[in-house]
Amino acid sequence: MIRFKQVTKRLGGRNVLDDLSFEIKKGEIFIIVGPSGTGKSVTLKHMVRLLTPTSGSVWIDDTEISAANGGELDRVRERFGYLFQGGALLGWISVADNIALPLREKTKVSEEEIAQRVADALRMVGLENDGDKFPSEISGGMQKRAGLARAIVRRPEIVLYDEPTSGLDPVTARTIDRLIKRLNEELGITSVVVTHDLQGALLSADRIAMLNGGRFVEVSEPKTFVASDQPEVRGFLDAQFISKKGLAGM
Amino acid sequence: MITREPTYSDAAGNAWVGVWRAAVLELGSIGRAGSMTAQSLVMLPLLLATRRSRRELARQLYITGIKSLALITIVGMFTGMILGLQVGLELRRYNQELYIGSAVMVSLLREMGPFMTGIILAACVGSSMAAQIGTMTVNDEIAALEIMSISPVRFLMAPRMAAMVLMTPILSFYTCVLGVIGGGIVGLTQLNVPWAQYINMAMDVAHLRDLYVGLFKALVFGIVVTSVSCYEGFTTTQGAVGVGQATRRSVIVSILLILVLGYIITRLFYDL
Ligand SMILES: Nc1ncnc2c1ncn2[C@@H]1O[C@H](COP(=O)(O)OP(=O)(O)OP(=O)(O)O)[C@@H](O)[C@H]1O
Ligand SMILES: [Mg+2]
């Protein structure tokens, strides 16, 4: 469904992505891990053409999004929901209005239905009492959850999550993990998740990819991933006290 | 895409290559800023289409017009007073101080009214536009709008453009009126020119054509300030430092363009 063909992206004088090729299948939860500053967010941004490859191409089904423009680009983007690392809510409208924004601006849904869907989305992320507040009045973790609600309110086919659980307490983090899993199972949403939290990743992923030095040094199912002998992967797993046997419940 | 993708090329081999690249980049920016301006102007009628966009327009009108009113009042008044004083002192040497009304009126209508309005809007409205949109850019808010296929030009720039286009001529006229009053006060209190005579002299030279050219100038300044500020905001990079730079550049570029375009428009409409 999402295919990178030999994507190289040059930023600030170095190749952040270096000849990166992979494919994400429809309906899977694909998790990208990797050290800070290796280009995980950059990879996500290529999927919706917020960045364009220096060379290579990015395909969403049969559309080359890295070359799409105008109406074609809009149509592809409409299939996506995107949770930004910082939430990216608009500061001068309330949380509920932020979540309603994509419905109000781009669909003809009635105000009652919008209210209903916004309330549903708020409840899903545990913010049912905070809809009337402004983004500056809620915490960073709550802003991120509100951003998540906005990303899914239009029921997109594909959702890109940039660190959905960082900055959240462990309990809320697991709730979000379960939410991602539930959206995937119930609505068949294809999910691409960038995270540092391997524990959560191992429990929900279909496949995990480790980005390092502009390429995936390992792409595999959780069971294979924890058993990997790649030094970068081992270092990452060791740092989170995960042994080759993996986690209970995997 | 409206936000700037970092354009990186390897270090230039020699100075000329560097200058050439800078020139190409600069021309590209002017092109993109111009096309954004054209788009936002074309979109102006759309702003009346829905209730939400009308409310946003009202909010921008308030920010542009009402919030800068106090400052404009003071500046307009003092501009007129300074003009009145300087010209009056000079005219008194020839016992012609009766004519300060004409001098104040002409310079305000043709030049100082729109110029002062433009400068103030660049400093207080344009800078905050650049800072706000710049912050939105570095926080990925503009990117979020783009992913939702909500055009940032329509959503953010068009209402600001409409507010400026409507407000600058009005504020410029207001500056002129206050300036004339200010000049009159100086005439009355320092040069013993009776009020009625001052106004008579002033209205005598107040031609509609001067007013129109002045208001047209103000309109151009309003468009320039909005375009420059929004463009700087949309192309902000590098976090908080970048927002600071974008704000600073928006004020500098706006003021320079106001000066240069002010001269060009004057030149076009007033042949020697
Ligand atoms: N607009 C840009 N201009 C220049 N360099 C950039 C830009 N965006 C990203 N980079 C560089 O690309 C690299 C990868 O950035 P990216 O944001 O993708 O990291 P990340 O893997 O998401 O890290 P984190 O886990 O901290 O979010 C960084 O080293 C950064 O310096
Ligand atoms: Mg990141």
XYZ file of C-alpha atoms and ligand atoms in Angstrom:
554
model
C 0.000 0.000 0.000
C 2.851 2.379 0.892
C 6.014 1.755 -1.075
C 9.387 3.493 -0.866
C 11.611 2.917 -3.882
C 15.245 3.773 -3.286
C 14.434 6.982 -1.479
C 17.323 9.260 -0.666
C 16.734 12.518 1.157
C 19.467 15.042 1.645
C 18.943 17.476 4.521
C 21.432 19.804 6.145
C 24.343 18.421 4.185
C 23.890 14.717 4.832
C 21.737 11.908 3.555
C 19.127 11.468 6.260
C 17.474 8.717 4.221
C 19.899 6.744 2.105
C 18.541 4.505 -0.628
C 15.641 3.369 1.535
C 13.246 0.804 0.051
C 10.373 -0.980 1.772
C 6.682 -1.706 1.492
C 3.888 -1.482 4.032
C 0.944 -3.774 3.406
C -2.722 -2.879 3.680
C -4.126 -3.391 7.157
C -0.858 -3.900 8.981
C 0.617 -2.128 11.974
C 4.108 -1.159 10.916
C 6.282 0.223 13.657
C 9.441 2.237 13.061
C 11.958 2.511 15.861
C 15.399 4.031 15.947
C 17.627 6.476 17.773
C 16.651 10.136 18.012
C 17.501 12.173 14.930
C 17.832 9.291 12.478
C 14.986 10.380 10.246
C 11.876 8.621 11.518
C 9.752 11.761 11.294
C 11.359 12.511 7.929
C 10.273 9.060 6.708
C 6.665 9.673 7.774
C 6.640 13.093 6.138
C 7.584 11.525 2.809
C 4.449 9.392 2.888
C 2.193 12.457 2.610
C 4.599 14.568 0.604
C 5.394 17.058 3.286
C 8.886 16.267 2.065
C 9.918 15.196 -1.423
C 12.730 12.699 -1.979
C 16.008 14.008 -3.338
C 15.994 10.876 -5.473
C 13.752 7.831 -5.619
C 9.967 7.727 -5.316
C 7.164 7.078 -2.848
C 4.015 5.255 -3.953
C 0.620 5.020 -2.341
C -1.040 2.145 -4.173
C -0.751 3.177 -7.813
C -0.124 6.856 -7.258
C 3.355 8.242 -7.092
C 2.751 10.692 -4.270
C 6.271 12.047 -4.518
C 5.284 13.493 -7.905
C 1.592 14.199 -7.281
C 0.227 17.745 -7.277
C -2.972 19.703 -6.908
C -6.161 17.670 -6.875
C -4.360 14.339 -7.131
C -2.254 15.113 -4.066
C -5.373 16.218 -2.168
C -7.135 12.958 -2.999
C -4.224 10.881 -1.743
C -3.834 12.955 1.389
C -7.499 12.547 2.180
C -6.824 8.874 2.795
C -4.396 9.756 5.578
C -4.627 10.816 9.181
C -1.443 12.184 10.684
C -0.557 12.589 14.325
C 2.329 15.037 14.577
C 5.003 14.679 17.186
C 3.826 17.811 18.998
C 0.106 17.492 18.334
C 0.032 20.496 15.979
C -3.321 21.836 17.196
C -4.413 25.330 16.195
C -4.014 27.573 19.218
C -6.945 29.959 18.799
C -9.777 27.445 18.626
C -10.919 24.965 21.249
C -9.877 21.321 21.326
C -13.297 20.240 20.084
C -13.186 22.750 17.229
C -9.723 21.510 16.314
C -11.037 17.990 16.020
C -14.071 19.163 14.085
C -11.916 21.167 11.679
C -11.310 18.475 9.024
C -15.016 17.579 9.054
C -16.199 21.178 8.822
C -13.738 22.246 6.168
C -13.697 19.240 3.897
C -17.012 17.403 4.256
C -20.692 18.244 4.144
C -21.488 16.467 7.398
C -24.221 18.183 9.465
C -23.343 20.020 12.684
C -25.178 17.451 14.844
C -23.246 14.601 13.344
C -19.996 16.553 13.705
C -20.756 17.085 17.391
C -21.455 13.377 17.747
C -18.282 12.294 15.998
C -16.137 14.800 17.886
C -17.576 13.533 21.182
C -16.824 9.945 20.138
C -13.266 10.808 19.160
C -12.705 12.692 22.424
C -13.973 9.739 24.406
C -11.715 7.327 22.545
C -8.626 9.261 23.615
C -9.937 9.924 27.126
C -10.542 13.668 26.778
C -14.329 13.707 27.083
C -14.238 16.559 29.625
C -11.687 18.736 27.870
C -13.340 19.568 24.556
C -14.061 23.171 25.505
C -10.546 23.981 26.625
C -7.966 25.640 24.437
C -4.803 23.762 23.460
C -2.700 26.032 25.670
C -4.804 25.043 28.681
C -4.092 21.327 28.486
C -0.875 19.381 29.022
C 1.487 18.214 26.294
C 0.287 14.642 26.602
C -3.321 15.763 26.329
C -2.486 17.853 23.266
C -0.994 14.782 21.677
C -4.125 12.780 22.397
C -6.266 15.579 20.969
C -4.047 15.482 17.874
C -4.726 11.769 17.686
C -8.454 12.372 17.893
C -8.182 14.849 15.020
C -6.163 12.380 12.967
C -8.825 9.676 13.202
C -12.044 11.694 13.221
C -12.443 11.435 9.447
C -11.934 7.675 9.594
C -8.979 7.592 7.238
C -7.616 4.434 5.652
C -4.078 5.020 6.810
C -2.952 6.719 10.004
C 0.607 7.859 10.598
C 1.481 8.214 14.271
C 4.625 10.147 15.208
C 5.469 9.086 18.749
C 1.887 8.680 19.961
C 2.895 7.577 23.453
C 5.986 9.598 24.314
C 5.314 12.029 27.128
C 2.359 10.001 28.381
C 2.157 8.113 31.660
C 2.465 4.323 31.239
C -1.222 3.681 31.805
C -2.399 6.215 29.222
C 0.351 5.011 26.892
C -1.064 1.479 26.994
C -4.555 2.866 26.391
C -3.279 4.572 23.250
C -1.492 1.399 22.134
C -4.729 -0.510 22.565
C -6.631 2.195 20.693
C -4.247 1.929 17.735
C -4.672 -1.834 17.772
C -8.460 -1.548 18.010
C -8.699 0.914 15.122
C -6.577 -1.469 13.128
C -8.648 -4.529 13.926
C -12.138 -3.030 13.819
C -11.803 -0.568 10.971
C -8.883 -2.130 9.111
C -6.843 1.043 9.389
C -3.293 0.672 8.150
C -1.037 2.133 10.816
C 2.509 3.390 10.659
C 3.799 4.144 14.129
C 7.056 5.854 15.048
C 7.987 5.162 18.629
C 10.778 4.744 21.155
C 8.642 2.499 23.282
C 9.603 -1.028 22.273
C 7.511 -2.667 24.972
C 4.344 -1.268 23.431
C 5.646 -1.902 19.928
C 6.329 -5.583 20.542
C 2.799 -6.106 21.784
C 0.941 -4.409 18.954
C 3.130 -4.539 15.846
C 2.739 -6.767 12.840
C 6.238 -5.796 11.784
C 8.939 -3.671 13.372
C 11.578 -1.790 11.417
C 14.695 -0.287 12.883
C 15.985 2.819 11.136
C 19.650 3.618 11.453
C 22.015 5.489 9.190
C 19.299 6.221 6.652
C 18.238 2.595 6.145
C 16.282 -0.117 7.848
C 18.853 -2.382 9.456
C 16.134 -4.835 10.438
C 12.512 -5.309 9.333
C 10.749 -8.258 10.868
C 7.932 -9.588 13.009
C 8.235 -8.938 16.734
C 9.379 -12.479 17.557
C 12.157 -12.371 14.992
C 12.983 -8.798 15.912
C 13.793 -9.549 19.552
C 15.999 -12.429 18.475
C 17.941 -10.303 15.985
C 21.707 -10.282 16.178
C 22.098 -6.828 14.621
C 24.224 -4.835 17.068
C 22.021 -1.699 16.755
C 18.903 -3.721 17.441
C 20.479 -5.526 20.377
C 21.628 -2.229 21.857
C 18.110 -0.857 21.587
C 16.556 -3.947 23.129
C 19.125 -4.156 25.921
C 18.524 -0.536 26.838
C 14.883 -1.409 27.453
C 15.715 -4.658 29.269
C 14.181 -6.885 26.630
C 15.891 -10.266 26.233
C 15.985 -12.518 23.187
C 12.946 -14.323 24.566
C 10.873 -11.172 24.262
C 8.014 -10.117 26.542
C 5.404 -12.107 28.332
C 2.174 -11.924 26.339
C 3.835 -11.485 22.984
C 3.621 22.801 -0.624
C 3.726 26.077 1.093
C 6.268 25.511 3.813
C 9.836 25.747 2.653
C 11.669 22.526 2.046
C 15.199 23.097 3.163
C 17.123 23.738 -0.023
C 20.567 22.446 0.503
C 23.376 22.331 -1.978
C 26.993 21.538 -1.356
C 29.258 24.477 -0.557
C 29.726 26.765 -3.538
C 33.072 26.374 -5.319
C 33.629 30.106 -5.636
C 31.939 33.352 -4.738
C 30.217 33.817 -8.110
C 28.499 30.459 -7.877
C 27.332 31.475 -4.407
C 25.958 34.794 -5.614
C 24.277 33.127 -8.590
C 22.586 30.559 -6.337
C 21.430 33.240 -3.916
C 19.959 35.204 -6.809
C 18.103 32.173 -8.156
C 16.733 31.402 -4.685
C 15.651 35.006 -4.217
C 13.849 35.092 -7.562
C 12.111 31.853 -6.635
C 10.906 33.364 -3.368
C 9.574 36.447 -5.105
C 7.726 34.208 -7.536
C 6.172 32.110 -4.809
C 5.255 35.117 -2.679
C 3.664 36.691 -5.748
C 1.625 33.622 -6.543
C 0.427 33.341 -2.929
C -0.613 36.989 -3.067
C -2.523 36.458 -6.296
C -4.234 33.365 -4.903
C -5.277 35.054 -1.693
C -6.658 38.058 -3.599
C -8.662 35.799 -5.882
C -10.052 33.985 -2.841
C -11.360 37.139 -1.161
C -14.992 36.703 -2.315
C -14.993 33.169 -0.862
C -14.601 34.665 2.590
C -18.221 35.720 2.577
C -19.417 32.234 1.677
C -19.737 30.585 5.090
C -20.525 31.799 8.573
C -17.234 30.583 9.952
C -15.178 32.413 7.374
C -17.212 35.579 7.932
C -16.503 35.316 11.643
C -12.791 34.860 10.952
C -12.841 37.908 8.684
C -14.490 39.943 11.428
C -11.817 38.802 13.862
C -9.057 39.869 11.489
C -10.753 43.211 10.831
C -10.795 43.761 14.563
C -7.111 42.862 14.926
C -6.042 45.012 12.000
C -8.298 47.988 12.457
C -9.387 48.406 16.027
C -6.276 47.162 17.753
C -3.977 49.522 15.883
C -6.388 52.452 16.153
C -4.849 54.013 19.278
C -1.368 53.973 17.838
C -2.564 55.304 14.486
C -4.418 58.109 16.234
C -1.318 59.273 18.057
C 0.969 58.905 15.068
C -1.466 60.674 12.726
C -1.906 63.569 15.118
C 1.801 64.058 15.713
C 2.678 63.700 12.048
C 0.330 66.588 11.321
C 1.683 68.621 14.214
C 5.288 68.128 13.150
C 4.471 68.999 9.562
C 2.561 72.075 10.689
C 5.365 73.231 12.931
C 8.235 72.710 10.495
C 6.441 74.209 7.522
C 4.920 76.949 9.630
C 8.262 78.110 11.010
C 9.664 78.294 7.515
C 6.603 80.101 6.113
C 6.619 82.606 8.938
C 9.915 83.963 7.705
C 8.007 85.207 4.683
C 4.872 86.067 6.657
C 3.027 83.358 4.781
C 2.045 81.156 7.724
C -1.570 81.323 6.585
C -0.662 78.708 4.025
C 0.290 75.957 6.412
C -3.155 74.415 5.898
C -2.356 73.770 2.254
C 1.097 72.415 2.961
C -0.087 70.050 5.681
C -3.039 68.831 3.642
C -1.074 68.156 0.467
C 1.769 66.303 2.113
C -0.594 64.208 4.223
C -2.955 63.268 1.410
C -0.295 62.445 -1.108
C 2.427 60.944 0.997
C 2.516 61.014 4.757
C -0.959 59.560 5.431
C -0.518 56.319 3.509
C 3.172 56.098 4.369
C 2.683 56.376 8.125
C -0.259 53.944 7.985
C 1.821 51.436 6.056
C 4.758 51.678 8.436
C 2.561 51.247 11.488
C 0.714 48.282 10.027
C 4.032 46.682 9.049
C 5.353 47.149 12.560
C 2.338 46.150 14.572
C 0.109 43.968 12.405
C 2.592 42.496 9.910
C 5.110 41.505 12.552
C 2.528 39.652 14.587
C 1.255 37.914 11.437
C 4.763 36.709 10.639
C 5.357 35.596 14.216
C 2.054 33.771 14.485
C 2.257 31.991 11.151
C 5.964 31.310 11.714
C 5.222 29.646 15.035
C 2.506 27.597 13.370
C 4.990 26.525 10.717
C 7.655 25.342 13.139
C 5.011 23.550 15.222
C 3.858 21.567 12.166
C 0.437 23.258 12.297
C 0.729 24.393 8.685
C 1.774 20.877 7.703
C -1.274 19.552 9.563
C -3.533 21.885 7.569
C -1.931 20.752 4.329
C -2.487 17.095 5.150
C -6.127 17.831 5.838
C -6.119 19.453 2.374
C -7.052 22.770 3.956
C -5.188 25.380 1.961
C -3.188 27.570 4.353
C -3.465 30.408 1.850
C -7.244 30.259 1.956
C -7.498 29.457 5.643
C -4.917 31.862 7.053
C -3.702 34.317 4.457
C -6.948 35.257 2.698
C -8.754 36.589 5.813
C -5.682 38.612 6.772
C -5.395 39.936 3.247
C -9.069 40.919 3.182
C -8.779 42.715 6.499
C -5.741 44.653 5.301
C -7.260 45.501 1.927
C -10.377 46.877 3.610
C -8.626 48.580 6.494
C -5.569 50.291 5.021
C -7.474 52.858 2.935
C -9.791 53.597 5.861
C -6.938 53.938 8.327
C -4.974 56.025 5.866
C -7.901 58.412 5.487
C -8.225 58.530 9.254
C -4.512 59.369 9.592
C -4.954 62.233 7.118
C -7.940 63.643 9.002
C -6.130 63.498 12.330
C -2.981 64.922 10.780
C -4.909 67.894 9.434
C -6.418 68.450 12.866
C -2.980 68.191 14.445
C -1.572 70.735 12.006
C -4.506 73.012 12.773
C -3.842 72.838 16.487
C -0.224 73.857 15.969
C -1.348 76.649 13.656
C -3.848 77.896 16.202
C -1.641 77.711 19.279
C 1.787 78.575 17.935
C 1.364 80.463 14.694
C -1.885 82.331 15.385
C -3.610 81.009 12.298
C -7.371 81.042 12.913
C -9.032 77.634 12.644
C -11.500 78.619 9.942
C -8.792 80.070 7.787
C -6.594 77.000 8.269
C -9.398 74.679 7.205
C -10.256 76.931 4.272
C -6.713 76.837 3.002
C -6.497 73.110 3.552
C -9.744 72.288 1.743
C -8.758 74.580 -1.085
C -5.946 72.265 -2.131
C -7.636 68.993 -1.205
C -8.175 67.471 -4.608
C -10.028 64.224 -5.006
C -7.272 62.918 -7.240
C -4.691 63.309 -4.477
C -7.000 61.484 -2.102
C -7.528 58.612 -4.531
C -3.840 58.221 -5.294
C -3.107 58.274 -1.588
C -5.729 55.656 -0.829
C -4.494 53.516 -3.708
C -1.013 53.751 -2.243
C -2.323 52.650 1.138
C -4.073 49.705 -0.492
C -0.831 48.627 -2.175
C 1.017 48.960 1.119
C -1.576 46.796 2.838
C -1.206 44.063 0.219
C 2.586 44.265 0.432
C 2.672 44.024 4.229
C 0.335 41.006 4.248
C 2.193 39.202 1.475
C 5.620 39.751 2.979
C 4.523 38.813 6.497
C 2.610 35.692 5.517
C 5.373 34.562 3.182
C 8.013 35.002 5.874
C 5.781 33.106 8.288
C 5.124 30.200 5.930
C 8.802 29.799 5.105
C 10.078 29.910 8.671
C 12.561 27.197 9.558
C 14.601 26.378 12.634
C 12.344 26.801 15.614
C 12.116 29.828 17.854
C 15.208 31.479 16.399
C 13.646 31.177 12.973
C 10.427 32.826 14.167
C 12.465 35.760 15.445
C 14.259 36.074 12.140
C 11.059 35.804 10.135
C 9.452 38.562 12.204
C 12.437 40.843 11.843
C 12.717 40.210 8.106
C 9.008 40.802 7.565
C 9.245 44.272 9.120
C 12.429 45.205 7.276
C 11.263 43.993 3.873
C 7.809 45.569 4.297
C 9.247 48.954 5.202
C 11.752 48.887 2.346
C 9.036 47.939 -0.131
C 6.744 50.652 1.240
C 9.450 53.233 0.606
C 10.337 52.016 -2.868
C 6.763 51.395 -4.048
C 5.670 54.703 -2.529
C 8.188 56.468 -4.699
C 7.267 54.484 -7.811
C 3.543 55.154 -7.420
C 4.160 58.855 -6.864
C 6.346 58.888 -9.918
C 3.648 57.198 -11.995
C 0.837 59.540 -11.002
C 2.624 62.880 -10.756
C 4.494 63.840 -13.888
C 6.696 66.859 -13.680
N 13.956 20.842 7.852
C 15.154 20.288 8.109
N 16.287 20.932 7.767
C 17.497 20.372 8.000
N 17.655 19.212 8.611
C 16.574 18.535 8.990
C 15.263 19.033 8.758
N 14.358 18.157 9.244
C 15.092 17.152 9.753
N 16.407 17.380 9.602
C 17.487 16.485 10.033
O 17.116 15.172 9.742
C 17.434 14.334 10.806
C 16.274 13.453 11.159
O 15.235 14.230 11.712
P 13.899 13.570 12.239
O 13.047 14.664 12.755
O 13.327 12.689 11.212
O 14.424 12.677 13.457
P 13.609 11.602 14.276
O 14.154 10.270 13.902
O 12.148 11.802 14.103
O 14.069 11.937 15.751
P 13.165 12.056 17.087
O 13.041 10.680 17.611
O 13.986 12.907 17.980
O 11.875 12.669 16.725
C 17.902 15.184 11.959
O 19.279 14.957 12.149
C 17.662 16.591 11.527
O 18.794 17.359 11.840
Mg 10.650 12.633 15.161
